[in-house]
């Protein structure tokens, strides 16, 4: 029984994988929104470099959503966009922001692992291959948040240290995610 009315010979996504990837697109957009909110908070406490770091993060999360969006379409699936939940807007201090970032990325890692698991159960090898990039990306995401947390804990209330870290994070630049670099998106 065909999954939908598309009349092509492409190996289509199963409904289960399609729904799980759609949910992940929503989670990636929510992540983008969360980091934009964190960027606003950093501006509000006079940390423009950290605000920049979160802006880059905001762009990267949109890339993650786009990779999945393109992938669903390339497999003859249907992207369905749902509402984006509200995000937090206030944190107690800058350390809390990065601790929240790490905790969030750990949650995303669990979501990606679950998605991979579904693709495996469905014997969907192409989706497993596509998700491999996300699995590797999550290692980097968690590591970079952890490094900044370590730095902030070391600095504590040292104003000069905070100034230097803000400068360093201000130098971060956005680079399009490699799976998108070869496409027109
Ligand atoms: Fe899209 Fe930060 O994981």
Short mmCIF file of C-alpha atoms and ligand atoms in Angstrom, two decimals:
data_model
loop_
_atom_site.label_atom_id
_atom_site.label_comp_id
_atom_site.label_asym_id
_atom_site.label_seq_id
_atom_site.Cartn_x
_atom_site.Cartn_y
_atom_site.Cartn_z
CA UNK A 1 0.00 0.00 0.00
CA UNK A 2 1.61 3.34 -1.02
CA UNK A 3 2.23 5.86 1.77
CA UNK A 4 0.80 8.76 -0.21
CA UNK A 5 -0.24 9.81 -3.67
CA UNK A 6 3.18 10.66 -5.04
CA UNK A 7 3.69 8.70 -8.16
CA UNK A 8 7.42 8.20 -8.21
CA UNK A 9 9.80 5.37 -7.60
CA UNK A 10 11.79 7.02 -4.80
CA UNK A 11 12.02 5.01 -1.60
CA UNK A 12 9.62 7.03 0.50
CA UNK A 13 9.80 7.79 4.15
CA UNK A 14 7.60 5.70 6.39
CA UNK A 15 4.92 7.70 8.22
CA UNK A 16 6.71 7.02 11.49
CA UNK A 17 10.04 8.44 10.29
CA UNK A 18 8.29 11.35 8.54
CA UNK A 19 6.47 12.33 11.74
CA UNK A 20 9.60 11.99 13.86
CA UNK A 21 11.63 14.19 11.50
CA UNK A 22 8.82 16.76 11.42
CA UNK A 23 8.91 16.84 15.22
CA UNK A 24 12.68 17.34 15.05
CA UNK A 25 12.27 20.28 12.64
CA UNK A 26 10.04 21.88 15.27
CA UNK A 27 12.64 21.15 17.98
CA UNK A 28 15.43 22.74 15.89
CA UNK A 29 13.37 25.87 15.26
CA UNK A 30 12.55 26.03 18.97
CA UNK A 31 16.29 25.77 19.68
CA UNK A 32 16.92 28.67 17.30
CA UNK A 33 14.29 30.72 19.12
CA UNK A 34 15.77 29.78 22.52
CA UNK A 35 19.24 30.95 21.45
CA UNK A 36 17.87 34.18 20.02
CA UNK A 37 16.25 34.78 23.41
CA UNK A 38 19.56 34.07 25.13
CA UNK A 39 21.24 36.52 22.76
CA UNK A 40 18.75 39.19 23.81
CA UNK A 41 19.45 38.43 27.48
CA UNK A 42 23.23 38.73 26.92
CA UNK A 43 22.71 42.15 25.34
CA UNK A 44 20.60 43.17 28.33
CA UNK A 45 23.43 42.39 30.77
CA UNK A 46 26.15 44.06 28.70
CA UNK A 47 27.82 40.97 27.16
CA UNK A 48 27.78 41.71 23.40
CA UNK A 49 30.32 39.01 22.53
CA UNK A 50 28.21 36.34 24.19
CA UNK A 51 25.15 37.80 22.46
CA UNK A 52 27.05 37.26 19.18
CA UNK A 53 27.85 33.66 20.14
CA UNK A 54 24.15 33.00 20.60
CA UNK A 55 23.32 34.72 17.30
CA UNK A 56 25.64 32.25 15.55
CA UNK A 57 23.95 29.47 17.47
CA UNK A 58 20.58 30.84 16.28
CA UNK A 59 21.73 30.60 12.64
CA UNK A 60 23.14 27.11 13.11
CA UNK A 61 19.86 25.82 14.52
CA UNK A 62 18.01 27.20 11.53
CA UNK A 63 20.47 25.28 9.34
CA UNK A 64 19.67 22.10 11.24
CA UNK A 65 15.97 22.62 10.56
CA UNK A 66 16.67 23.34 6.88
CA UNK A 67 18.75 20.18 6.44
CA UNK A 68 15.85 18.11 7.73
CA UNK A 69 13.32 20.13 5.71
CA UNK A 70 15.29 19.47 2.51
CA UNK A 71 15.73 15.83 3.41
CA UNK A 72 12.01 15.16 3.93
CA UNK A 73 11.30 16.75 0.55
CA UNK A 74 14.06 14.80 -1.19
CA UNK A 75 12.50 11.57 0.09
CA UNK A 76 9.05 12.47 -1.21
CA UNK A 77 7.74 13.23 2.28
CA UNK A 78 5.64 16.13 3.48
CA UNK A 79 6.90 18.80 5.86
CA UNK A 80 4.22 19.93 8.30
CA UNK A 81 5.13 22.94 10.42
CA UNK A 82 3.55 23.27 13.83
CA UNK A 83 3.41 26.04 16.46
CA UNK A 84 6.63 27.06 18.16
CA UNK A 85 6.33 27.10 21.95
CA UNK A 86 7.38 30.16 23.92
CA UNK A 87 10.99 30.21 25.19
CA UNK A 88 12.46 31.42 28.51
CA UNK A 89 13.46 35.08 28.53
CA UNK A 90 15.21 35.56 31.87
CA UNK A 91 18.11 33.85 33.59
CA UNK A 92 19.76 34.46 36.95
CA UNK A 93 23.24 35.09 35.53
CA UNK A 94 25.45 34.29 32.54
CA UNK A 95 26.63 30.95 33.96
CA UNK A 96 23.02 29.84 34.20
CA UNK A 97 22.51 30.69 30.53
CA UNK A 98 25.32 28.39 29.43
CA UNK A 99 24.29 25.65 31.88
CA UNK A 100 20.83 25.87 30.35
CA UNK A 101 22.44 25.66 26.88
CA UNK A 102 24.29 22.46 27.79
CA UNK A 103 21.20 20.90 29.36
CA UNK A 104 19.22 21.78 26.24
CA UNK A 105 21.83 20.30 23.90
CA UNK A 106 21.85 17.10 25.97
CA UNK A 107 18.09 16.91 25.44
CA UNK A 108 18.56 17.45 21.69
CA UNK A 109 21.16 14.66 21.63
CA UNK A 110 18.57 12.34 23.19
CA UNK A 111 16.02 13.40 20.55
CA UNK A 112 18.47 12.72 17.72
CA UNK A 113 19.40 9.35 19.20
CA UNK A 114 15.71 8.48 19.44
CA UNK A 115 15.19 9.53 15.83
CA UNK A 116 18.09 7.33 14.76
CA UNK A 117 16.55 4.49 16.71
CA UNK A 118 13.23 4.92 14.88
CA UNK A 119 15.03 4.97 11.51
CA UNK A 120 16.83 1.77 12.51
CA UNK A 121 13.60 0.05 13.53
CA UNK A 122 12.07 1.08 10.21
CA UNK A 123 15.13 -0.25 8.33
CA UNK A 124 15.51 3.23 6.83
CA UNK A 125 19.21 3.28 5.97
CA UNK A 126 19.14 6.63 4.13
CA UNK A 127 17.72 8.37 7.21
CA UNK A 128 20.33 6.73 9.41
CA UNK A 129 23.01 8.04 7.09
CA UNK A 130 21.53 11.58 7.13
CA UNK A 131 21.25 11.52 10.93
CA UNK A 132 24.90 10.58 11.33
CA UNK A 133 25.84 14.23 10.67
CA UNK A 134 23.55 15.32 13.52
CA UNK A 135 25.03 12.74 15.89
CA UNK A 136 28.51 14.13 15.22
CA UNK A 137 27.25 17.72 15.46
CA UNK A 138 25.77 17.06 18.92
CA UNK A 139 29.18 16.01 20.24
CA UNK A 140 30.50 19.43 19.22
CA UNK A 141 27.45 21.27 20.54
CA UNK A 142 27.79 19.74 23.99
CA UNK A 143 31.55 20.17 24.06
CA UNK A 144 31.48 23.87 23.19
CA UNK A 145 28.84 24.66 25.84
CA UNK A 146 30.81 22.68 28.42
CA UNK A 147 34.04 24.56 27.58
CA UNK A 148 32.36 27.93 28.12
CA UNK A 149 30.86 26.72 31.42
CA UNK A 150 34.33 25.60 32.55
CA UNK A 151 35.74 29.02 31.63
CA UNK A 152 32.96 30.88 33.46
CA UNK A 153 33.46 28.76 36.57
CA UNK A 154 37.17 29.51 36.49
CA UNK A 155 36.58 33.25 36.02
CA UNK A 156 33.84 33.50 38.68
CA UNK A 157 33.34 37.22 39.35
CA UNK A 158 36.61 38.38 37.80
CA UNK A 159 35.58 41.32 35.60
CA UNK A 160 38.67 41.21 33.41
CA UNK A 161 38.25 37.49 32.80
CA UNK A 162 34.64 38.04 31.84
CA UNK A 163 35.65 40.88 29.53
CA UNK A 164 38.22 38.63 27.80
CA UNK A 165 35.78 35.73 27.42
CA UNK A 166 33.16 38.08 26.00
CA UNK A 167 35.74 39.31 23.47
CA UNK A 168 36.63 35.76 22.49
CA UNK A 169 33.00 34.71 22.01
CA UNK A 170 32.41 37.89 20.04
CA UNK A 171 34.86 36.62 17.41
CA UNK A 172 32.75 33.59 16.56
CA UNK A 173 31.42 33.71 12.99
CA UNK A 174 28.62 31.80 11.34
CA UNK A 175 29.54 29.21 8.75
CA UNK A 176 26.83 27.42 6.85
CA UNK A 177 26.43 23.78 7.86
CA UNK A 178 28.23 21.49 5.42
CA UNK A 179 25.13 19.53 4.29
CA UNK A 180 23.67 22.84 3.04
CA UNK A 181 26.86 24.23 1.53
CA UNK A 182 26.42 22.27 -1.69
CA UNK A 183 22.74 23.16 -2.15
CA UNK A 184 21.14 26.50 -3.07
CA UNK A 185 19.56 26.89 0.35
FE1 LIG B 1 20.38 21.58 16.46
FE2 LIG B 1 22.07 22.63 18.86
O1 LIG B 1 21.29 21.20 17.97
#
